[in-house]
Short mmCIF file of C-alpha atoms in Angstrom, two decimals:
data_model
loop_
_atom_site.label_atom_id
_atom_site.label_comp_id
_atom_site.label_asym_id
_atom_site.label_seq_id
_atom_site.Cartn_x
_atom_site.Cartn_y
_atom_site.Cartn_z
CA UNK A 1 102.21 128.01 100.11
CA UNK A 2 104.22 125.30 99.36
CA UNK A 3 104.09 123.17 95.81
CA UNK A 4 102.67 119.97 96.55
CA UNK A 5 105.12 117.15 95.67
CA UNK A 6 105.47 115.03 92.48
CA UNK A 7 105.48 111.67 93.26
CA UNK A 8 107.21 109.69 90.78
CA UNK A 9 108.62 106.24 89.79
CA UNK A 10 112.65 106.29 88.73
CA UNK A 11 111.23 105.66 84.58
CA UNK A 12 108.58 108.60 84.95
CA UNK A 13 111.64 110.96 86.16
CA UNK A 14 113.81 109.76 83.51
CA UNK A 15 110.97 110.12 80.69
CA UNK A 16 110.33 113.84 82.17
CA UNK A 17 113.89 114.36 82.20
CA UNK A 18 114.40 113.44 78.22
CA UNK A 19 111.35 115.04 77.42
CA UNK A 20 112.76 118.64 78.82
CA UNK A 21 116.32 118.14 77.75
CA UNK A 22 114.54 117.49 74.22
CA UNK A 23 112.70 120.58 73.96
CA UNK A 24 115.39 122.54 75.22
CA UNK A 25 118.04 120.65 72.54
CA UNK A 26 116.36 119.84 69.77
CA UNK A 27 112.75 121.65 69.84
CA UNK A 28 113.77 125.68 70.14
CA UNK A 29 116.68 125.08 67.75
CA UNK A 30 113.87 124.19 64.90
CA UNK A 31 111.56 126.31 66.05
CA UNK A 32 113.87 129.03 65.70
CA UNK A 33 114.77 127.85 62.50
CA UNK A 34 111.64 128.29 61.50
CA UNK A 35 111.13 131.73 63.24
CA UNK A 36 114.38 132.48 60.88
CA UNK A 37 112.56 131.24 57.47
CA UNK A 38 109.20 133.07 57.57
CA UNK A 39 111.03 136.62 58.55
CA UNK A 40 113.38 135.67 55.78
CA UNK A 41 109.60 136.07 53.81
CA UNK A 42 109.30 139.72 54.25
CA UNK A 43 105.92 141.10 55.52
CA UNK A 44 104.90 139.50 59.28
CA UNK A 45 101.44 140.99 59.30
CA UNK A 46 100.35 138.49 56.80
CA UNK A 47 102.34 135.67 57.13
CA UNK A 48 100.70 132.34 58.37
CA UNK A 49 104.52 130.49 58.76
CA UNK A 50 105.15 133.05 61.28
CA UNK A 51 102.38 132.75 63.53
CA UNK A 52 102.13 128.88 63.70
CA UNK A 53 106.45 129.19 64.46
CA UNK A 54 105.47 131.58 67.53
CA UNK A 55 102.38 129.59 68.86
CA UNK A 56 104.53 126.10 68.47
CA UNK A 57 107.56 128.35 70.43
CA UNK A 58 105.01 129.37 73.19
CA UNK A 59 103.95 125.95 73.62
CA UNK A 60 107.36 124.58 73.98
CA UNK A 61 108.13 127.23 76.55
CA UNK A 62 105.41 126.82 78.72
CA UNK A 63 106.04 122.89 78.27
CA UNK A 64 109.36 123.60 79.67
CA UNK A 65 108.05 125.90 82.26
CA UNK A 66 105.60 123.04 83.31
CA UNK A 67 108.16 120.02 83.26
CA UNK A 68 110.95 122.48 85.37
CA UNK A 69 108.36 122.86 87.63
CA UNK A 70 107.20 119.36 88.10
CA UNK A 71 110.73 117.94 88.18
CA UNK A 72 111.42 120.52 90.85
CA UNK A 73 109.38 119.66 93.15
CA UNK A 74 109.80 115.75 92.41
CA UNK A 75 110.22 113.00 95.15
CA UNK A 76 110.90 109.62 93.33
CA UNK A 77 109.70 106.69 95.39
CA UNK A 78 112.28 103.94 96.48
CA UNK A 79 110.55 100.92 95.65
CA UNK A 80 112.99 99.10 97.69
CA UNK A 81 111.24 100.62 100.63
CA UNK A 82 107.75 98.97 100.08
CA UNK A 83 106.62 95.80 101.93
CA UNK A 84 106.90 92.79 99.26
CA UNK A 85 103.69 91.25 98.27
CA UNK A 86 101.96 94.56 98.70
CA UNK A 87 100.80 97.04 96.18
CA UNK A 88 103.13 100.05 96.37
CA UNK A 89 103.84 102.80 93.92
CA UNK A 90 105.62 101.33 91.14
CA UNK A 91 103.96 98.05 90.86
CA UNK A 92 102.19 96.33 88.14
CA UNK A 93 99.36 94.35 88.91
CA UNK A 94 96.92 92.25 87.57
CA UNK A 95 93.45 92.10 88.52
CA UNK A 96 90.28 90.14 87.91
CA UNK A 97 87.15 92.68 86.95
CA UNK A 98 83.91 90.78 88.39
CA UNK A 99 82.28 93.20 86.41
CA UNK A 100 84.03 92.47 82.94
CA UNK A 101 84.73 89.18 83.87
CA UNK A 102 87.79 89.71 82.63
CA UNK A 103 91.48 90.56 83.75
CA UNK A 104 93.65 94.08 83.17
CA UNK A 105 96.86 95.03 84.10
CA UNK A 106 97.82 98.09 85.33
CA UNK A 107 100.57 99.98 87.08
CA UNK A 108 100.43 102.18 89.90
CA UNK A 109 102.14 105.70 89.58
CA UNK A 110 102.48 108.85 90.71
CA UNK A 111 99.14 111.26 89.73
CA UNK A 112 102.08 113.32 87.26
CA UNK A 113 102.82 109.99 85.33
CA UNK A 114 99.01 108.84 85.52
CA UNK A 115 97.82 107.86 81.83
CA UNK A 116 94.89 105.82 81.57
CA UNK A 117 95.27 105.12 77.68
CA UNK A 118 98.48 103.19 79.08
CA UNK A 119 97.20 101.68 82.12
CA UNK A 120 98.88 103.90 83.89
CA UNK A 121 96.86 104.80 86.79
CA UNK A 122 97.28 107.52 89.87
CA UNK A 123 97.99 106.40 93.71
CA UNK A 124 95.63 109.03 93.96
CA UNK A 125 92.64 108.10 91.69
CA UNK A 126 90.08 105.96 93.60
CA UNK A 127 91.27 102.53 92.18
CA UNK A 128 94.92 103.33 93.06
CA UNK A 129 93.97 104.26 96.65
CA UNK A 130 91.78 101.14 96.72
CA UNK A 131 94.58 99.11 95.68
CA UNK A 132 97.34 100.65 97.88
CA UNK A 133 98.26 97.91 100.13
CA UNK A 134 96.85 95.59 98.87
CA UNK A 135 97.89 91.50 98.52
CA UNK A 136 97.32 88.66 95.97
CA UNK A 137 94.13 87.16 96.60
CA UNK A 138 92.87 89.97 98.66
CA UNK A 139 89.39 91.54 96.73
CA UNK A 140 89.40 95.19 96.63
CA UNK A 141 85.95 97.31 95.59
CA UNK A 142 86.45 100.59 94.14
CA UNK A 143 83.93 103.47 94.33
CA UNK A 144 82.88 104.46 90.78
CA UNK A 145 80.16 107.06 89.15
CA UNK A 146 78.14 103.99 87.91
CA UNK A 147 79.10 102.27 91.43
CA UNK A 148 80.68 100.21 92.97
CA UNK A 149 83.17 97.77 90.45
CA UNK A 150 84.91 94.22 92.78
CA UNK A 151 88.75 93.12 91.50
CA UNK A 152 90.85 90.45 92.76
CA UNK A 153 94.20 91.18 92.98
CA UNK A 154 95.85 87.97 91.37
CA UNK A 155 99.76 89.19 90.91
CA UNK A 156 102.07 91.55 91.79
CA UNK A 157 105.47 92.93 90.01
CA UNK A 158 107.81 95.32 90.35
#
């Protein structure tokens, strides 16, 4: 079966791409320092150091196994593609919340670079295909646990 493709924007790439080249660079070297220092303490069976050295290396490894994968089977958008004036993959936009009565800002990316905490939120999440698009002015309702939420879409940026 065939990976399903990563969509992402040209900054998540680059992020993904420092992130691995950093735990390849500058991650195993310390670890392995560290590996280094608690053997240089004599008697493994016992020795804490050790163990949290070779649980921090397995996580870096299967961090690196994860990232090789995603940026393998990445497909960064071309924003330059996109109709202007339309939400697209890349964008940031601001909405109204008639719920909240308030405005947010968010930015539509790829699920891979999707990070709520950030506004970061997925084309495929239900307010990113909702919003998918969509134009200034145009009111876009989004199907949510607690029901349906209502947001203007006031701007658009790329």
């Amino acid at each position: 079966m065939a990976d399903k493709k990563n969509i992402l924007t040209y900054d998540g790439l680059k992020a993904l791409e420092d992130e691995l080249q950093n735990l390849k660079v500058v991650r195993r070297k310390d670890v392995a320092q560290k590996l280094k220092e608690a053997r240089a303490q004599g008697d493994l069976s016992e020795n804490a150091e050790y163990d949290a050295a070779k649980d921090e290396q397995r996580d870096i490894e299967a961090r690196i196994e994860e990232l090789e994968k995603i940026l393998k089977n990445a497909e960064v958008v071309d924003e330059s593609e996109f109709e202007q004036g339309k939400i697209s993959i890349g964008c940031t936009i601001r909405l109204f919340d008639f719920d909240f009565d308030e405005e947010d800002e968010y930015r539509l990316v790829g699920s891979t670079e999707a990070d709520i905490l950030n506004n970061k939120i997925s084309n495929e999440s239900p307010m990113g295909i909702a919003l998918l698009g969509a134009g200034v002015g145009d009111v876009v309702e989004v199907e949510g646990p607690e029901g349906n939420c209502k947001f203007e879409v006031l701007e658009i940026t790329r």
